[in-house]
Short mmCIF file of C-alpha atoms and ligand atoms in Angstrom, two decimals:
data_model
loop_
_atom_site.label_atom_id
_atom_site.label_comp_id
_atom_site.label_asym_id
_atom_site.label_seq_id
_atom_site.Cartn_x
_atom_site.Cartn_y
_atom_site.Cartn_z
CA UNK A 1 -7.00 17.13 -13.75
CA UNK A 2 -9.57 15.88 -11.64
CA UNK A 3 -10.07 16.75 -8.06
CA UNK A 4 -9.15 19.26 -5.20
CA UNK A 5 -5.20 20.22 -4.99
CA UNK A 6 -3.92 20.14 -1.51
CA UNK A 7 -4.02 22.79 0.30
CA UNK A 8 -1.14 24.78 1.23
CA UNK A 9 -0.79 23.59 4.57
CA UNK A 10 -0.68 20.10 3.50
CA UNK A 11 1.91 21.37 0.56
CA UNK A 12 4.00 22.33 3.30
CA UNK A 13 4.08 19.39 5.95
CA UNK A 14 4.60 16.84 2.87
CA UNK A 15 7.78 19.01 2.21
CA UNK A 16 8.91 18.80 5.54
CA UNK A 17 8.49 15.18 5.64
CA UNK A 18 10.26 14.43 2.42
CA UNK A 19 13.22 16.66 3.23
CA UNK A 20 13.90 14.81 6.86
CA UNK A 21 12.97 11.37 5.07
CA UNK A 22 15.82 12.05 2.24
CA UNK A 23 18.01 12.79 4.94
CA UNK A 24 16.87 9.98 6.98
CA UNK A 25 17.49 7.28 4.28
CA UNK A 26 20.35 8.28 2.75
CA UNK A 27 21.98 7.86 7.09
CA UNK A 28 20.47 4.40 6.77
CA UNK A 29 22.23 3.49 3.60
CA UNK A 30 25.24 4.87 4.94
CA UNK A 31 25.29 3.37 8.65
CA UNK A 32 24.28 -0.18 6.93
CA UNK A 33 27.10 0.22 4.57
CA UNK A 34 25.01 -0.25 1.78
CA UNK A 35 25.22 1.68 -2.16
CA UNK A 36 22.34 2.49 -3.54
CA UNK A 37 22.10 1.51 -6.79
CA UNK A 38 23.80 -1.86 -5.85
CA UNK A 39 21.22 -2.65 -3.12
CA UNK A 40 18.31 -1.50 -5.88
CA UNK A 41 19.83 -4.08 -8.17
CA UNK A 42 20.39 -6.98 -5.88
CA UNK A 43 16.35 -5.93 -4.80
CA UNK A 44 15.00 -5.71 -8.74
CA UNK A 45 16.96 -9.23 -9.04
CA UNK A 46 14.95 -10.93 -5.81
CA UNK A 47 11.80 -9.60 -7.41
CA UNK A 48 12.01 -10.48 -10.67
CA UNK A 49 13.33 -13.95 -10.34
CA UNK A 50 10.29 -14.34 -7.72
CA UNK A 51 7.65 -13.10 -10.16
CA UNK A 52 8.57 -14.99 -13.13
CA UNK A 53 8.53 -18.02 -11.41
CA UNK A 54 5.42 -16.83 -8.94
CA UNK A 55 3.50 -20.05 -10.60
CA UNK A 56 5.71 -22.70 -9.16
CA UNK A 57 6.51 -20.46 -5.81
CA UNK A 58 2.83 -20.26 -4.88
CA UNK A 59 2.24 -23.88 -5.10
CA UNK A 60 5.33 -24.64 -3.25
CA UNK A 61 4.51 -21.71 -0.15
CA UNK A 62 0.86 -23.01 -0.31
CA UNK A 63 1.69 -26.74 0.62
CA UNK A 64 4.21 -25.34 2.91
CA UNK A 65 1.69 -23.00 4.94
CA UNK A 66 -0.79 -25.98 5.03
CA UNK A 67 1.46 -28.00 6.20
CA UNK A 68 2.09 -25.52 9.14
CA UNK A 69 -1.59 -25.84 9.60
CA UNK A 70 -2.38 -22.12 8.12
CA UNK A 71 -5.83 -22.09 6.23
CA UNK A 72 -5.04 -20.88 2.71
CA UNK A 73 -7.06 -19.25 0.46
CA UNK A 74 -7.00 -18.14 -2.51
CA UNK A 75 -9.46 -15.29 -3.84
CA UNK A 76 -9.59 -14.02 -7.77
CA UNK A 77 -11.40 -10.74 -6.91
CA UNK A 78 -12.48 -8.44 -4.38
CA UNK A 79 -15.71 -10.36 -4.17
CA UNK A 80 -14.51 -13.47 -3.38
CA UNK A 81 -12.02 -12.32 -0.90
CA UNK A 82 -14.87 -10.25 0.88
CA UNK A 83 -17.31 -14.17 1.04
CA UNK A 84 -14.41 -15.82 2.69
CA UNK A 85 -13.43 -12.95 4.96
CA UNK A 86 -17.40 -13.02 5.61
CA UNK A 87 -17.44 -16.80 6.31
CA UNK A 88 -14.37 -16.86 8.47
CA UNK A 89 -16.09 -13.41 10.34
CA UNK A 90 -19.20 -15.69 11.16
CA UNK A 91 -20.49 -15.90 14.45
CA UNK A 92 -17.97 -13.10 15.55
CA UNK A 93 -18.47 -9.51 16.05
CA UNK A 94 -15.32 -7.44 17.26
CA UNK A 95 -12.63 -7.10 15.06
CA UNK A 96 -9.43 -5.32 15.02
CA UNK A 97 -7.27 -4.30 11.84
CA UNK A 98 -3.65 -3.32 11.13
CA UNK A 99 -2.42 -1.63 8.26
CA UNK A 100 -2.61 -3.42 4.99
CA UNK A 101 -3.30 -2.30 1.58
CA UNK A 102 -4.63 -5.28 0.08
CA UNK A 103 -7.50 -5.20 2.60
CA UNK A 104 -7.80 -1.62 1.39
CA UNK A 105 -8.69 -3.19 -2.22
CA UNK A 106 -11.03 -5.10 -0.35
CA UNK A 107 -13.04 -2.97 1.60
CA UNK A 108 -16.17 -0.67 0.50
CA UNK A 109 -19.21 0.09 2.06
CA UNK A 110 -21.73 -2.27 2.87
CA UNK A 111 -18.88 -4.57 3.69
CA UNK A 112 -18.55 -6.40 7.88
CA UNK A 113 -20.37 -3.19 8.71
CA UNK A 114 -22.29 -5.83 10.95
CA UNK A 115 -19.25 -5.94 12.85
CA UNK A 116 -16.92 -3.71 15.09
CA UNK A 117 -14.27 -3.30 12.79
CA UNK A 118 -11.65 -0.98 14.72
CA UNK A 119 -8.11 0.43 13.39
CA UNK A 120 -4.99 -0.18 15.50
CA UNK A 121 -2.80 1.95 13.64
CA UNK A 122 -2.26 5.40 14.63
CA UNK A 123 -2.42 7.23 11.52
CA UNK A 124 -5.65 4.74 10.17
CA UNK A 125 -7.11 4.92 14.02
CA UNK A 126 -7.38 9.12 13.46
CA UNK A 127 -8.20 8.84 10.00
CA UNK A 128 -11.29 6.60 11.47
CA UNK A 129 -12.57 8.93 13.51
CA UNK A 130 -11.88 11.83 11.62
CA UNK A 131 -13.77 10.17 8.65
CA UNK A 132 -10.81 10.79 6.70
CA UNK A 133 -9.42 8.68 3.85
CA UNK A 134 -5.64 7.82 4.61
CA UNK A 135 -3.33 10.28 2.56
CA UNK A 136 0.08 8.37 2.59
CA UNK A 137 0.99 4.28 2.34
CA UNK A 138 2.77 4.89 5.74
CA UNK A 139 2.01 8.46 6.91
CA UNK A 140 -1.95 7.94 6.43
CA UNK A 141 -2.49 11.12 8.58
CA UNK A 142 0.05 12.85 7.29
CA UNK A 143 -2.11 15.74 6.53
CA UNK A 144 -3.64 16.05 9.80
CA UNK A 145 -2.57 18.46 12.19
CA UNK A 146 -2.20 17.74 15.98
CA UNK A 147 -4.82 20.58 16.59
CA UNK A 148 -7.51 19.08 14.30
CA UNK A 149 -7.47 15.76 15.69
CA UNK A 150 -7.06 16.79 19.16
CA UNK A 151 -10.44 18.38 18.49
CA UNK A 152 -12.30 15.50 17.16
CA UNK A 153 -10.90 13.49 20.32
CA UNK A 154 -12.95 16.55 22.37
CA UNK A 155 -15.96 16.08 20.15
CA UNK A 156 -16.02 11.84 19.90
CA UNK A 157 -14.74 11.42 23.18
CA UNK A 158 -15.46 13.87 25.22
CA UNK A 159 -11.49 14.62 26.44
CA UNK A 160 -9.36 17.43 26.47
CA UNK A 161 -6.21 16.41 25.37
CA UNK A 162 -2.86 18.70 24.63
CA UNK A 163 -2.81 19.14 20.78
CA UNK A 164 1.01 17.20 21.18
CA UNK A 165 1.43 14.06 18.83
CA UNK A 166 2.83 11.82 21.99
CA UNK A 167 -0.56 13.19 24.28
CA UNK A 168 -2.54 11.94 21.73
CA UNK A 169 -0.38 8.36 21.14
CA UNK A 170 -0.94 7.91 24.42
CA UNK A 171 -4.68 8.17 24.72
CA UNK A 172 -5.32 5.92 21.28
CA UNK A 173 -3.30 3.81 22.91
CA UNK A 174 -5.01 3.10 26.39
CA UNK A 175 -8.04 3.39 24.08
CA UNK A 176 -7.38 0.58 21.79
CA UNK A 177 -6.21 -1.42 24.76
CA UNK A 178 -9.32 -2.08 25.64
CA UNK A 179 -10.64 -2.96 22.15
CA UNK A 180 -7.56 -5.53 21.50
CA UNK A 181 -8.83 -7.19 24.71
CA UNK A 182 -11.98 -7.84 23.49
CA UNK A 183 -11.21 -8.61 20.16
CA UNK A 184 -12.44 -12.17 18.09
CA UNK A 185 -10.80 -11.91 15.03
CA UNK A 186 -7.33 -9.83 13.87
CA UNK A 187 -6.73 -8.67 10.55
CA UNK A 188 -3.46 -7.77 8.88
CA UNK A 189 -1.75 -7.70 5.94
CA UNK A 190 1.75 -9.19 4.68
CA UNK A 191 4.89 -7.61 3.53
CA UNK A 192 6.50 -11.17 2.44
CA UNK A 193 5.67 -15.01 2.25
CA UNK A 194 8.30 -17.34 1.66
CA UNK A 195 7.96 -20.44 -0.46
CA UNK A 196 8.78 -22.61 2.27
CA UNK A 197 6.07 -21.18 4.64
CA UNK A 198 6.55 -18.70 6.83
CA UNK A 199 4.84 -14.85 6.57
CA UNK A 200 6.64 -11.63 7.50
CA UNK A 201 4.74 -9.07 9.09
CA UNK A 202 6.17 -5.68 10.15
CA UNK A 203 6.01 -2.72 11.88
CA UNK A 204 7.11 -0.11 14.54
CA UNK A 205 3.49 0.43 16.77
CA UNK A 206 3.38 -3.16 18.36
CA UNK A 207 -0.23 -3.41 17.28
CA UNK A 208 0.38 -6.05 14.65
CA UNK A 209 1.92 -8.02 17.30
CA UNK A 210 -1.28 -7.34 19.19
CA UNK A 211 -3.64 -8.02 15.61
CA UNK A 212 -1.66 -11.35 14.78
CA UNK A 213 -1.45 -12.43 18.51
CA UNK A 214 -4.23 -11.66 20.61
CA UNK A 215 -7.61 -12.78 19.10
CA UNK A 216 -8.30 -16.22 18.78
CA UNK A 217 -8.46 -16.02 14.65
CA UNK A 218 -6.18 -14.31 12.47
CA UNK A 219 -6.85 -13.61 8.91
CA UNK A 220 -4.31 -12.46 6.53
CA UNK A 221 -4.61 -10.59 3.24
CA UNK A 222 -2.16 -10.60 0.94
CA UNK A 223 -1.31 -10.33 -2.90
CA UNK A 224 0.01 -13.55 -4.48
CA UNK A 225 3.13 -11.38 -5.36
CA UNK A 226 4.57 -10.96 -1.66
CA UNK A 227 5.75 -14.74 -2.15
CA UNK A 228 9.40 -14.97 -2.96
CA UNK A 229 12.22 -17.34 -3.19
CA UNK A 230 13.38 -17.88 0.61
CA UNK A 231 13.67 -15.89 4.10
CA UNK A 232 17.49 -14.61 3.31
CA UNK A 233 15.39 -12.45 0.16
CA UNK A 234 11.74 -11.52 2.65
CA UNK A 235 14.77 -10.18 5.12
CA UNK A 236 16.13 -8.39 2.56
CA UNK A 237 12.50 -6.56 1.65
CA UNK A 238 12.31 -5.81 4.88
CA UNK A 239 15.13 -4.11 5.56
CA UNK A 240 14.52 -2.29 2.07
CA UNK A 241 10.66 -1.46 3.45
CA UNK A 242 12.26 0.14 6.50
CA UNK A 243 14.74 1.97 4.76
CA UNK A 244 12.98 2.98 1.85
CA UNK A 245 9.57 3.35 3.93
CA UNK A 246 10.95 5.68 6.75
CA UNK A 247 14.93 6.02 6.63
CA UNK A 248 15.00 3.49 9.73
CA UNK A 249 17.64 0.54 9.50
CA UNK A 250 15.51 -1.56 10.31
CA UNK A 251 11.60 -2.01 11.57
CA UNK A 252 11.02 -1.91 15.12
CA UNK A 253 9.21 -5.45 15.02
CA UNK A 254 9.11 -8.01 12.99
CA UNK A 255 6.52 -10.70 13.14
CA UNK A 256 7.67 -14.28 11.20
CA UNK A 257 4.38 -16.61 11.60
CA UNK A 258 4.82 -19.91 10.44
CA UNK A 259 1.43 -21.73 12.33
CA UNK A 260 -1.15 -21.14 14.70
CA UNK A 261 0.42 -20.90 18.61
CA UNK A 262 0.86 -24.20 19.78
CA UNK A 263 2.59 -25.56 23.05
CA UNK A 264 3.86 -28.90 23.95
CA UNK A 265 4.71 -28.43 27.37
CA UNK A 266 2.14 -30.64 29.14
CA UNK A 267 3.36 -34.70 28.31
CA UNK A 268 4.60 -33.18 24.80
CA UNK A 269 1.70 -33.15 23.32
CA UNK A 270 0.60 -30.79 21.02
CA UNK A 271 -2.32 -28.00 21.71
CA UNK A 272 -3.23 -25.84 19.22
CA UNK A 273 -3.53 -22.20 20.78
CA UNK A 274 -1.31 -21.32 23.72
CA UNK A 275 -1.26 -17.80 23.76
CA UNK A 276 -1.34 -16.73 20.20
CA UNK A 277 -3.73 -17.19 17.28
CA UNK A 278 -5.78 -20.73 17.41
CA UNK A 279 -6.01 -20.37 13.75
CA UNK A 280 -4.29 -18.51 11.05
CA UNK A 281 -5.92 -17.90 7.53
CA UNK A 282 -4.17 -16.45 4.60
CA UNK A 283 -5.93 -14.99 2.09
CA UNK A 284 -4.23 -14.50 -1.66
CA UNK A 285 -5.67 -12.05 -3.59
CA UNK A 286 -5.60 -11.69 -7.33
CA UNK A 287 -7.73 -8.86 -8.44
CA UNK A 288 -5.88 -8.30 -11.61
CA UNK A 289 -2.40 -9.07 -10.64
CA UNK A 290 -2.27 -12.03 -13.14
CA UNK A 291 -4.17 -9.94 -16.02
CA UNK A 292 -0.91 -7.42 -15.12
CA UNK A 293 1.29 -10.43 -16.07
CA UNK A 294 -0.21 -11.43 -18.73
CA UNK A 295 -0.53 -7.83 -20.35
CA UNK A 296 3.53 -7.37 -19.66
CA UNK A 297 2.64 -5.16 -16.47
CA UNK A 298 5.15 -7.75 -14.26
CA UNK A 299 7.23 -5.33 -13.01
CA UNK A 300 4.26 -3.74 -11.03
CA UNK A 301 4.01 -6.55 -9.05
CA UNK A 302 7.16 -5.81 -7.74
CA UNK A 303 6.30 -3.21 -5.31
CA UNK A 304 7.08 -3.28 -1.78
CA UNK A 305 4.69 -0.89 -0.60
CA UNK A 306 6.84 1.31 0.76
CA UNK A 307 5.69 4.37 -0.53
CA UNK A 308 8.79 6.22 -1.20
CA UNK A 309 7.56 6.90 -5.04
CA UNK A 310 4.87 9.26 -3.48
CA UNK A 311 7.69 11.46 -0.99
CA UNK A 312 8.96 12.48 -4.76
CA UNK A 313 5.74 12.66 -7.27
CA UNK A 314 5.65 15.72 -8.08
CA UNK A 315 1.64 15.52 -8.85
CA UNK A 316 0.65 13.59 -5.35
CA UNK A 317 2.32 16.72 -4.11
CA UNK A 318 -0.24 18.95 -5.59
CA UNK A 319 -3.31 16.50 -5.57
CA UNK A 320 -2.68 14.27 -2.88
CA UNK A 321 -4.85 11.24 -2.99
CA UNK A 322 -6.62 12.60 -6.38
CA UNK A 323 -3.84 11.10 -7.94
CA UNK A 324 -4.43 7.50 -7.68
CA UNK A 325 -7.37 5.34 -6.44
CA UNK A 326 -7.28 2.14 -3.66
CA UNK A 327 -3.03 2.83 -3.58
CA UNK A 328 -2.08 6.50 -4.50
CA UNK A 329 0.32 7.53 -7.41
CA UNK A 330 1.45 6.24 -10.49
CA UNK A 331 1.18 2.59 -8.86
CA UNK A 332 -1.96 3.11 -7.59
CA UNK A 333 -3.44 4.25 -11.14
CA UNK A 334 -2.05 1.30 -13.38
CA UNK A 335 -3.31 -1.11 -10.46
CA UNK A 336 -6.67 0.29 -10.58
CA UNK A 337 -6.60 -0.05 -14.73
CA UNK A 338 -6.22 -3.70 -14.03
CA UNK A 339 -7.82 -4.16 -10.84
CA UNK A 340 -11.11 -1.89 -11.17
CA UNK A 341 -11.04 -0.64 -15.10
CA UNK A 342 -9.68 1.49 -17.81
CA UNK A 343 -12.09 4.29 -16.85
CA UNK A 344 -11.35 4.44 -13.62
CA UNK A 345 -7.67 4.42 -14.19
CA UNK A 346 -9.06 8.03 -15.98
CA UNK A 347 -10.49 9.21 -13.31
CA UNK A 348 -7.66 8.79 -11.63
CA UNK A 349 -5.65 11.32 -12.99
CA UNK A 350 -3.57 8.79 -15.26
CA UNK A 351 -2.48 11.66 -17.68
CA UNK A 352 -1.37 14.38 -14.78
CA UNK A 353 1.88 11.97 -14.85
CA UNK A 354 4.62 13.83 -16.10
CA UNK A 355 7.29 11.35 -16.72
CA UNK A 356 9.86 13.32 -14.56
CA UNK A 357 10.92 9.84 -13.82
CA UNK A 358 11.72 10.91 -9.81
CA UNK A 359 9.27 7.91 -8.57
CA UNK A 360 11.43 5.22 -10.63
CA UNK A 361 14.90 7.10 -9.47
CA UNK A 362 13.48 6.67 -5.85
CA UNK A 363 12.16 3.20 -6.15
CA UNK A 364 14.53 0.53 -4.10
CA UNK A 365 12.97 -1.80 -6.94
CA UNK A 366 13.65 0.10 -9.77
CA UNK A 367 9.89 0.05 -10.81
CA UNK A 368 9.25 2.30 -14.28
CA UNK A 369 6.43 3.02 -13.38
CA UNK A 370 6.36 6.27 -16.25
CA UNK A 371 6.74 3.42 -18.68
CA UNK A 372 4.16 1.79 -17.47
CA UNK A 373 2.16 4.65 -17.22
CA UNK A 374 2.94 5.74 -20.79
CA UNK A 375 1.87 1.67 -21.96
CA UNK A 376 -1.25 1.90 -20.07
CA UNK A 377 -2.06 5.38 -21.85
CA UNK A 378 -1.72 3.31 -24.78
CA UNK A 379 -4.87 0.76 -24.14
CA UNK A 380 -7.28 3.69 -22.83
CA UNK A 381 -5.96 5.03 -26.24
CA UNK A 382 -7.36 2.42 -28.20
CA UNK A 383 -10.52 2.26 -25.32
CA UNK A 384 -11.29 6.07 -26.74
CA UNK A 385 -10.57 7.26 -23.28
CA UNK A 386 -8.53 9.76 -23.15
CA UNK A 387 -9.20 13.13 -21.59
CA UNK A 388 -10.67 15.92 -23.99
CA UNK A 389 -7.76 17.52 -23.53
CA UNK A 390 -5.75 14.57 -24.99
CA UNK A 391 -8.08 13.91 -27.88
CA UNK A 392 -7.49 17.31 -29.00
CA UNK A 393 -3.62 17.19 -28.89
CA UNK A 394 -3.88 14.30 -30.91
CA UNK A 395 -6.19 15.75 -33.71
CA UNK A 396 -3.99 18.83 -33.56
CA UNK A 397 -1.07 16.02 -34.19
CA UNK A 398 -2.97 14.41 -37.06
CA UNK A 399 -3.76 17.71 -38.59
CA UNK A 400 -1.05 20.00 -38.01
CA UNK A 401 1.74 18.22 -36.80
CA UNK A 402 2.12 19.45 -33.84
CA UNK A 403 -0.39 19.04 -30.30
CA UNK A 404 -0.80 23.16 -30.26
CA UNK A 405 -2.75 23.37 -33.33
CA UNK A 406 -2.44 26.13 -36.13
CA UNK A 407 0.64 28.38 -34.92
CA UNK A 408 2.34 31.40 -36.26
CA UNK A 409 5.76 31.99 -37.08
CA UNK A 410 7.20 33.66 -33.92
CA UNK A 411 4.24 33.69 -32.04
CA UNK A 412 3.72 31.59 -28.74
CA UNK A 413 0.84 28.94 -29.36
CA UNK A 414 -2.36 30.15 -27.98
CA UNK A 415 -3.29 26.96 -25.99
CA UNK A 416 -0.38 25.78 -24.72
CA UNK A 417 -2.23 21.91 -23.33
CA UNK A 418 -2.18 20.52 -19.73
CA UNK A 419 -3.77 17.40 -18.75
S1 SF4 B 1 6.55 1.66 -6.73
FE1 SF4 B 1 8.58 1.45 -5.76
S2 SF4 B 1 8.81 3.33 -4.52
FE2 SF4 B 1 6.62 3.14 -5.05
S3 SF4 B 1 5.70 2.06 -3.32
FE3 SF4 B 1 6.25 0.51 -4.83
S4 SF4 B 1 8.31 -0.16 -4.24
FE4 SF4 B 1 7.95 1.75 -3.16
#
């Protein structure tokens, strides 16, 4: 195992979270009168229909969003992404951010640290100023406690605030007012793109609203594997996001973007920015999600994000973000096989999985991701990367028949193996 384990505080608010979250999604299915294995299935069915046809779909949503006027590109790595992100970030100095994973894959140092690059999500806002790495898809500050962050608000800021979680929303919030206002350029991420065109964006803060709306430029980053059949199916994501994501019915906001703002009020004719974005750039990212195809990974690519795999793991509850690399979990280490390499798919704890199977009984898209994790152990097999442990279990396989070694009759193994 590589890596700190949480600490027992942290053990303890993650269980508090994940009991009220069970409790909190199962009320969801219930008040939306929806089964759960039947909703997983009609969800797996959207997905993989979507993916195996992801060719044709992309072509089809990329004419569509240029014919809406959205700037469309389309970036094979990290690299590339960061040049046009660059390009489009020319000239401009004061950005603000939402939430998004993808841009997570994106981001390292050295990169638009010419600019003011400023978080509008709570969680990613504290774990900013804390210089904190987010520890949760959707609870980034999860394991934060009102106290600590109340005193790095004394230190940065110079204010003594209440350690109370609303005290504290509320002075991020006049905070990043002021930084919205001034902001050039908004960047977000996507949770679905239809083929015909239009991008769904959501949320419960109100700052992607703000992100998407407010600066004259907004650039979205998305995989090519949030485009899907039609806006009946992105709905249905949604709702799954929300329920799956927080045990809500249904997000707070929704954002559909189809075009920059336009009006037509003055002798009906059109003007490009009214009070919304001017222009609207989508970025699609591939970063190894078509080596993940073509290596029989597919089903990967039909994650929603929503991070209830990680409320159940039992190793993220021990190692937190140790267990994973740019997403956290199982996901997050067969991504970063693909995405980064083999060795860093290692690194990231890829054999503390222990197959329990709890992240693929939780997932709303019925994801295996132990399979997957138990195929990928295969290529760093045949890489000669597994952990010493590992290499030893095998030998002791080879030679003895069994991963322990020599044994005794009636006697417990002396080494009995952990990852
Ligand atoms: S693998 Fe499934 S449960 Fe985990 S984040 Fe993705 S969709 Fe959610």
């Amino acid at each position: 195992m590589k890596g700190e384990f949480l600490s027992e505080k942290t053990k303890a608010v993650l269980w508090k979270v994940v009991l009220e979250y069970r409790e909190k999604r199962k009320m969801a299915l219930l008040r939306n009168n929806l089964e759960y294995e039947n909703f997983r299935e009609e969800l797996y069915q959207i997905k993989k229909k979507a993916i195996s046809e992801i060719e044709s779909l992309k072509k089809k949503a990329i004419s569509a969003l240029k014919e809406n006027g959205i700037n469309v590109f389309e970036a094979k790595d990290v690299k590339e992404a960061r040049e046009i992100i660059e390009k489009l970030a020319e000239g401009k100095t004061k950005i603000i951010k939402s939430k998004s994973n993808v841009f997570n894959e994106i981001e390292e140092e050295g990169f638009l640290t010419d600019k003011e690059l400023t978080e509008t999500d709570l969680g990613d806002f504290i774990c900013q100023i804390m210089g904190e790495k987010e520890s949760h898809p959707v609870l980034p500050a999860i394991h934060l406690t009102p106290e600590e962050i109340a005193k790095k608000i004394k230190e940065k800021f110079n204010v003594d605030l209440e350690s109370k979680p609303e005290k504290i929303a509320n002075f991020v919030r006049n905070l990043l007012r002021e930084k919205i206002s001034q902001s050039e350029i908004g960047i977000s991420g996507a949770n679905a793109i239809t083929s015909d065109g239009k991008i769904l964006i959501l949320e419960n803060e109100g700052n992607i609203s703000l992100v998407s709306k407010w600066p004259q430029t907004h650039i979205i980053v998305s995989g090519f594997e949030k485009i899907v059949e039609n806006l009946e199916s992105a709905l249905k994501i949604v709702k799954a996001s929300a329920i799956w994501g927080t045990g809500q019915d249904f997000p707070v906001y929704v954002s559909i973007i189809s075009g920059p703002s336009k009006t037509a009020d003055i002798q009906n004719q059109v003007v490009i920015g009214a009070q919304g974005a001017r222009e609207v750039n989508l970025i699609l990212i591939d970063n190894g999600r078509t080596k993940l195809l073509k290596e029989g990974f597919e089903e990967l690519l039909y994650c929603i994000n929503c991070g209830a795999c990680l409320n159940f793991c039992p190793v993220f509850h021990q190692i937190g973000r140790n267990y994973g690399s740019k997403y956290l979990g199982s996901k997050g280490i067969i991504f970063a096989g693909f995405s980064e390499s083999f060795k860093k798919a290692v690194d990231s704890n890829c054999f503390s999985c222990t197959s329990c199977m709890a992240c693929y009984q939780n997932c709303p898209v019925k994801i295996n991701l132990p399979e997957l994790m138990k195929k990928l152990r295969g290529y760093l097999e045949k890489e000669n990367l597994q952990t010493g442990v590992n290499k030893e279990m095998i030998e002791n396989i080879r030679e003895f028949g069994n991963p322990f070694g020599k044994t005794e009759e009636g006697k417990i193994p002396k080494r009995l193996y952990c990852c």
